[in-house]
mmCIF file with all atom_site columns, C-alpha atoms in Angstrom:
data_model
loop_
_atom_site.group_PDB
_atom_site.id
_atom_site.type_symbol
_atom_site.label_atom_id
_atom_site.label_alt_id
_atom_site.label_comp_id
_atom_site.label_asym_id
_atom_site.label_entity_id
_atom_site.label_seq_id
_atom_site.pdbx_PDB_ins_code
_atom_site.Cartn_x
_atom_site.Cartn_y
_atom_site.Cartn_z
_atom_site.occupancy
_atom_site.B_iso_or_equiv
_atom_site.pdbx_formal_charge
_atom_site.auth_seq_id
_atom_site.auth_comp_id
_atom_site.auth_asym_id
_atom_site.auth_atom_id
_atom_site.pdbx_PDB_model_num
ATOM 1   C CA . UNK A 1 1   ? -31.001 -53.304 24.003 1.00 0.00 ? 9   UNK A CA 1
ATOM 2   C CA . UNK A 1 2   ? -32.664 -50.551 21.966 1.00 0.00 ? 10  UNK A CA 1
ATOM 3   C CA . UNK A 1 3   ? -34.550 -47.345 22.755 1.00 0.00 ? 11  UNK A CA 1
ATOM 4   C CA . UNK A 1 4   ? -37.114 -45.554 20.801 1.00 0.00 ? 12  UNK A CA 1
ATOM 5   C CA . UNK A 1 5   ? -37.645 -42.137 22.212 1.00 0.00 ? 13  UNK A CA 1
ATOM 6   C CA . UNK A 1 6   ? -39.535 -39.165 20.790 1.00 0.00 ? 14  UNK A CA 1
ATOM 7   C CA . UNK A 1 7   ? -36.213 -37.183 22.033 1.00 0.00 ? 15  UNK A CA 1
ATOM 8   C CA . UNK A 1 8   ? -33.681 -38.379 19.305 1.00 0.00 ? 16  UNK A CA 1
ATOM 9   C CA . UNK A 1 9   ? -30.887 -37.620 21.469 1.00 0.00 ? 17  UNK A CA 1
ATOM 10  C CA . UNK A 1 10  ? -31.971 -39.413 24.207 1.00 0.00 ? 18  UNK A CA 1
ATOM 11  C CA . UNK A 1 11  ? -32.330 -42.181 22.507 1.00 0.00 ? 19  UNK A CA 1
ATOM 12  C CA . UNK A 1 12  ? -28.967 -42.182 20.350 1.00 0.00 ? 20  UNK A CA 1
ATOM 13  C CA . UNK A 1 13  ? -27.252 -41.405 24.342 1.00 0.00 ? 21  UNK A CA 1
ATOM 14  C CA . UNK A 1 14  ? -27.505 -45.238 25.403 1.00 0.00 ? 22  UNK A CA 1
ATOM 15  C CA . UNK A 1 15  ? -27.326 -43.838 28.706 1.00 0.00 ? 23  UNK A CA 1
ATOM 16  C CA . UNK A 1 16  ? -30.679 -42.794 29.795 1.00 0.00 ? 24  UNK A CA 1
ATOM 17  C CA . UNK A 1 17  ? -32.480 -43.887 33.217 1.00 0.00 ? 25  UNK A CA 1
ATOM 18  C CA . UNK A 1 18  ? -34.853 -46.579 31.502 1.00 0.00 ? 26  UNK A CA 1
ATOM 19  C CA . UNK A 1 19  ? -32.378 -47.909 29.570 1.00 0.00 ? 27  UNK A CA 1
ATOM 20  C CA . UNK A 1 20  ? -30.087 -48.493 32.278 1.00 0.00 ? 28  UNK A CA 1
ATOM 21  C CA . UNK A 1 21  ? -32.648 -50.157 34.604 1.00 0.00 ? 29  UNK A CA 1
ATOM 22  C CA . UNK A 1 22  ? -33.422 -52.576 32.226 1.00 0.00 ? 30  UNK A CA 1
ATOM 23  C CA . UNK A 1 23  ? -29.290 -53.647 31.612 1.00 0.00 ? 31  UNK A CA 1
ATOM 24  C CA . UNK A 1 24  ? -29.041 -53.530 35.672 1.00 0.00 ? 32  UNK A CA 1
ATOM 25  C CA . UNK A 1 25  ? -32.093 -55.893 35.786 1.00 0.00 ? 33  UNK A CA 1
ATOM 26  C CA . UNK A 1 26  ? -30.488 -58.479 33.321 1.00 0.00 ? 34  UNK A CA 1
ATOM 27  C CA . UNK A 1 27  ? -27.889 -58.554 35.355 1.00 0.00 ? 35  UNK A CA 1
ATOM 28  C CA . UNK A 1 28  ? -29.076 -58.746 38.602 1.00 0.00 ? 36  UNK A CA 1
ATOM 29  C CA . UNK A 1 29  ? -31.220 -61.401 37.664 1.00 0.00 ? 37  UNK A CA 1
ATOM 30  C CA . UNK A 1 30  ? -28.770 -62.989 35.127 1.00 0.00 ? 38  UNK A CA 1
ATOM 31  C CA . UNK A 1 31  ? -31.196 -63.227 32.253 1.00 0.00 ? 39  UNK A CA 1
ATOM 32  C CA . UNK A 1 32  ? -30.310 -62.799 28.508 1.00 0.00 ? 40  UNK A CA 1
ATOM 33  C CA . UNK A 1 33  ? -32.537 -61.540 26.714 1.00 0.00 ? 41  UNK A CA 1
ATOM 34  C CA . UNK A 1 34  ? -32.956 -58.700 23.548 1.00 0.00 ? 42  UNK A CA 1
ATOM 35  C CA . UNK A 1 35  ? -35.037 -55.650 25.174 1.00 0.00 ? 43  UNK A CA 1
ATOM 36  C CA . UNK A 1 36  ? -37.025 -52.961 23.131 1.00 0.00 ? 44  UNK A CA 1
ATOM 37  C CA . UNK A 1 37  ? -38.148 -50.089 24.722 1.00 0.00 ? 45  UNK A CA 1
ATOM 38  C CA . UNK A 1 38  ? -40.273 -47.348 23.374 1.00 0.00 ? 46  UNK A CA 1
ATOM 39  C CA . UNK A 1 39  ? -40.455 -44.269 25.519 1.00 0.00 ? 47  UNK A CA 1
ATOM 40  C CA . UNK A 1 40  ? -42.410 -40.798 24.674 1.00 0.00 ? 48  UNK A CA 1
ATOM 41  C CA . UNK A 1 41  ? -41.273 -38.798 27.324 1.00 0.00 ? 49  UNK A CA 1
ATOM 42  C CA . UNK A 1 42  ? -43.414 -35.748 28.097 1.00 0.00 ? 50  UNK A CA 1
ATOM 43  C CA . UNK A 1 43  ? -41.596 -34.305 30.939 1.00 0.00 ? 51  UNK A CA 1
ATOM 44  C CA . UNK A 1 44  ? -38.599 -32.076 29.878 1.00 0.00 ? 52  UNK A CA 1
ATOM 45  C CA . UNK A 1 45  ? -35.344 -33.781 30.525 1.00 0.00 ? 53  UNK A CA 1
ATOM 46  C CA . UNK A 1 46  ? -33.465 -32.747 33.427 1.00 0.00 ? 54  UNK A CA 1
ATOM 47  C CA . UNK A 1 47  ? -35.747 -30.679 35.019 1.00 0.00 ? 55  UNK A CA 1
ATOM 48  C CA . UNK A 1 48  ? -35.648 -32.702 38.380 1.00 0.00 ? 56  UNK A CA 1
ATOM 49  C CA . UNK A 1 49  ? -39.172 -33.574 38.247 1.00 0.00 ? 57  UNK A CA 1
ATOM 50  C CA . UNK A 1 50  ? -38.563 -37.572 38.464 1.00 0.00 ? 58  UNK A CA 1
ATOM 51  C CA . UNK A 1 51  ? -39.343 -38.135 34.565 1.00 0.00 ? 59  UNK A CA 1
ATOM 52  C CA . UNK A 1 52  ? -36.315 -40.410 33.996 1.00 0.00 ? 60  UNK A CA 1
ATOM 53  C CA . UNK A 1 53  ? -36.574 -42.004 37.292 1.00 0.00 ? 61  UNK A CA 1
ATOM 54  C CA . UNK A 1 54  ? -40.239 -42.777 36.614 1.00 0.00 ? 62  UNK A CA 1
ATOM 55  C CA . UNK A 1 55  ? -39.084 -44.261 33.338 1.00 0.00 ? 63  UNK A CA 1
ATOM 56  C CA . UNK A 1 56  ? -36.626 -46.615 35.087 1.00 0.00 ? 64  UNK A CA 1
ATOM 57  C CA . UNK A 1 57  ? -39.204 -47.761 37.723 1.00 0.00 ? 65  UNK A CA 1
ATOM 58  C CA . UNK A 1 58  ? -41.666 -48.413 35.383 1.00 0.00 ? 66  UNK A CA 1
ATOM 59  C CA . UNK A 1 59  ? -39.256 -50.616 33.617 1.00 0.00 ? 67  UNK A CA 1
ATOM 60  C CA . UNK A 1 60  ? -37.847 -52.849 36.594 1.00 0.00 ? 68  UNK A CA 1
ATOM 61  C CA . UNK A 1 61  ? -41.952 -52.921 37.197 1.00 0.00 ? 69  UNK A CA 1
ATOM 62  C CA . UNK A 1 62  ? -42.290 -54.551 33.873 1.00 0.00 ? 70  UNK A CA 1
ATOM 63  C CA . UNK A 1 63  ? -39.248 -56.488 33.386 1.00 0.00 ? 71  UNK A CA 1
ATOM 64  C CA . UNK A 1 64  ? -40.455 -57.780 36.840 1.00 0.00 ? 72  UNK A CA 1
ATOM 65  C CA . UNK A 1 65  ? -43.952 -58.943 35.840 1.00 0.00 ? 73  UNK A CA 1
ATOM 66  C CA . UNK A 1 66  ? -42.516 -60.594 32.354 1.00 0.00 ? 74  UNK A CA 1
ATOM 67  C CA . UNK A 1 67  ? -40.014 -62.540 34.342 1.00 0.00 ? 75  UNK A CA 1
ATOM 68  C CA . UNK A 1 68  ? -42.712 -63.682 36.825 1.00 0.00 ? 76  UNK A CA 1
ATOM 69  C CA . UNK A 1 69  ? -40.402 -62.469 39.827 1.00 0.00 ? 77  UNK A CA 1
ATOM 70  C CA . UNK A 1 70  ? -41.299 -63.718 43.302 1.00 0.00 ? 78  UNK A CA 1
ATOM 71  C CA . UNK A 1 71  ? -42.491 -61.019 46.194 1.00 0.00 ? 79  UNK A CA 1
ATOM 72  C CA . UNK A 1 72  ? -39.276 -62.847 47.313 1.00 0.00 ? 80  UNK A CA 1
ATOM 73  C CA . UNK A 1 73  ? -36.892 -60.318 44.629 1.00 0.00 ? 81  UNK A CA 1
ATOM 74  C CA . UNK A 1 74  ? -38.615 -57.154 46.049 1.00 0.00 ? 82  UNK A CA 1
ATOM 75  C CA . UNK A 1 75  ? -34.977 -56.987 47.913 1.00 0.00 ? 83  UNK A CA 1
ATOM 76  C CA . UNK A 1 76  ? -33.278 -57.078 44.861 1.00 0.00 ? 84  UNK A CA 1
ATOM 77  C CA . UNK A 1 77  ? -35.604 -54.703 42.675 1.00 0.00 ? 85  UNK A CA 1
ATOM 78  C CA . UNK A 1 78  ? -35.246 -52.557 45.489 1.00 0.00 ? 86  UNK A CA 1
ATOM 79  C CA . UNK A 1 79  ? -31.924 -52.184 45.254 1.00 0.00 ? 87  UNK A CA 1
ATOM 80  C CA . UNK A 1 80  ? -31.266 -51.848 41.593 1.00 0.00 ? 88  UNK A CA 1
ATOM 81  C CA . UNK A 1 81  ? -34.118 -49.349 41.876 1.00 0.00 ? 89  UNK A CA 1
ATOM 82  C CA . UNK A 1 82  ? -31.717 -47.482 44.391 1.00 0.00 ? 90  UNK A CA 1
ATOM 83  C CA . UNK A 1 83  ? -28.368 -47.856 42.716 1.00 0.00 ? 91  UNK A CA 1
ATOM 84  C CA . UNK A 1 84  ? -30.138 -46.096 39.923 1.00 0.00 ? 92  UNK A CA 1
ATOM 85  C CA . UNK A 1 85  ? -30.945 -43.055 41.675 1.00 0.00 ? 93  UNK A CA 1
ATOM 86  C CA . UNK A 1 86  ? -32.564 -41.763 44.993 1.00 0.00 ? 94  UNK A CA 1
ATOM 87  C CA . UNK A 1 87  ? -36.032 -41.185 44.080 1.00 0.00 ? 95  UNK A CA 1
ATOM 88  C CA . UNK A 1 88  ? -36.204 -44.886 41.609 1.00 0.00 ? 96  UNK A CA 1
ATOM 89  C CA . UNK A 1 89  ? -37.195 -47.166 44.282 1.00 0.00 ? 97  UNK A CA 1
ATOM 90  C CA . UNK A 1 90  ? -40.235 -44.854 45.535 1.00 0.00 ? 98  UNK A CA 1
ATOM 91  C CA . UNK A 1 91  ? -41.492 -45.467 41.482 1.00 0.00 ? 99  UNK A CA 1
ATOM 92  C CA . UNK A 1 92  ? -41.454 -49.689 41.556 1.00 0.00 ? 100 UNK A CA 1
ATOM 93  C CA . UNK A 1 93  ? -44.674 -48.408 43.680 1.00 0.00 ? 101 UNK A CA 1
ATOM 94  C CA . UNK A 1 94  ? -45.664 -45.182 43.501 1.00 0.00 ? 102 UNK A CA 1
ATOM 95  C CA . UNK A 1 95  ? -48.060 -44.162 45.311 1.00 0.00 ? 103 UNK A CA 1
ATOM 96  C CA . UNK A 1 96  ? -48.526 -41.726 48.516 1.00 0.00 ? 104 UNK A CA 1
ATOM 97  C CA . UNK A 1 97  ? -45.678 -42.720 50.741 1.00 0.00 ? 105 UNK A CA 1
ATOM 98  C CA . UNK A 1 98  ? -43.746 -41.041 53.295 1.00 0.00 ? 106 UNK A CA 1
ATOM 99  C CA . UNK A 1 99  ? -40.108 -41.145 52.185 1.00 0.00 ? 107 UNK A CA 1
ATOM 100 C CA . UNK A 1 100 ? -37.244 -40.550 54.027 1.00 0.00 ? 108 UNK A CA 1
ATOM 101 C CA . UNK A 1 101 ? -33.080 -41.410 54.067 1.00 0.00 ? 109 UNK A CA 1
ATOM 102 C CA . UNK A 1 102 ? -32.300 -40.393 50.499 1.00 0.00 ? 110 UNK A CA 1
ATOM 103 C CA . UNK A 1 103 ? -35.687 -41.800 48.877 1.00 0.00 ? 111 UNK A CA 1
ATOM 104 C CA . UNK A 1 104 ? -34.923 -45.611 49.821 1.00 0.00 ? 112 UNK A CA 1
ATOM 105 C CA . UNK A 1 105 ? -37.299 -46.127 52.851 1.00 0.00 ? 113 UNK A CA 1
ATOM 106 C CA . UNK A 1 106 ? -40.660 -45.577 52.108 1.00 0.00 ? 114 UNK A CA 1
ATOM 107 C CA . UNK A 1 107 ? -44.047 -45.834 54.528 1.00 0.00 ? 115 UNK A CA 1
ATOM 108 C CA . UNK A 1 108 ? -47.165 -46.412 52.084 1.00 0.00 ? 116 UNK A CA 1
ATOM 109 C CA . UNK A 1 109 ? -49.493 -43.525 53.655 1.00 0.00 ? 117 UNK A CA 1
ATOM 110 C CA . UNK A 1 110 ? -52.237 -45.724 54.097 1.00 0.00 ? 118 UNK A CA 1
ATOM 111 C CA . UNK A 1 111 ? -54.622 -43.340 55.290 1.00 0.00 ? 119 UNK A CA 1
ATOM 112 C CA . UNK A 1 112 ? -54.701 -41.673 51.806 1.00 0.00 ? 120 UNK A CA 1
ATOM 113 C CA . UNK A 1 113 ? -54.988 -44.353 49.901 1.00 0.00 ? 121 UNK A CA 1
ATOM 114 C CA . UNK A 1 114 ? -58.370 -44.917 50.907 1.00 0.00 ? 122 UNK A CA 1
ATOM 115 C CA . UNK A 1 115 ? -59.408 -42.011 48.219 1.00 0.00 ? 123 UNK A CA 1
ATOM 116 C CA . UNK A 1 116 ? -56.973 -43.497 45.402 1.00 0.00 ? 124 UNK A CA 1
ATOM 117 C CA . UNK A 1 117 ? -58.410 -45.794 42.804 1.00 0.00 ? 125 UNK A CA 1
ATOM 118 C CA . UNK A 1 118 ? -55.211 -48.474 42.004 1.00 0.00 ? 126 UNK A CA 1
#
């Protein structure tokens, strides 16, 4: 596992959000496998704005897709995306939702959508 960062210390930590997602999903899905991920963040770290937790969706997202997961794992994802933090899951998918419990249940605001361009 190795993370390039344009935050040095983030990177030497070894214990940032997208980092962390990626060992959860090797585990959870019991693959072995030598990850490389290069991260520029651009939100400032800890401000509580959801940059790491964006970074760890995005990388369960991608792990996903590589390993050709089934819609059948969404369980799964869904839960490592929770056991990461609160607001992780609503990321694997991000898009207007109405969230509620601590972030894990999330309604897909289809009336919205109609105007966004995914």
């Amino acid at each position: 596992m190795s993370l390039d960062c344009n935050v040095p210390a983030l990177a030497q930590s070894g214990n940032d959000l997208a980092t962390r997602a990626a060992r959860a999903f090797l585990d959870e899905f019991g693959i072995i496998a030598d990850v490389r991920i290069r991260l520029v963040k651009h939100i400032p770290i800890g401000a509580g704005l959801g940059g790491g937790s964006s970074d760890a969706g995005t990388v369960l997202r991608m792990m996903a897709r590589a390993a050709n997961l089934e819609a059948s794992d969404d369980a799964r994802l869904h839960r490592i995306a929770l056991s990461l933090g609160a607001d992780v899951p609503f990321f694997l998918d991000p898009r207007p939702s109405r969230v509620t419990g601590i972030g894990e249940r999330l309604q897909p605001l289809e009336q919205l959508c109609r105007f966004c361009h995914w």
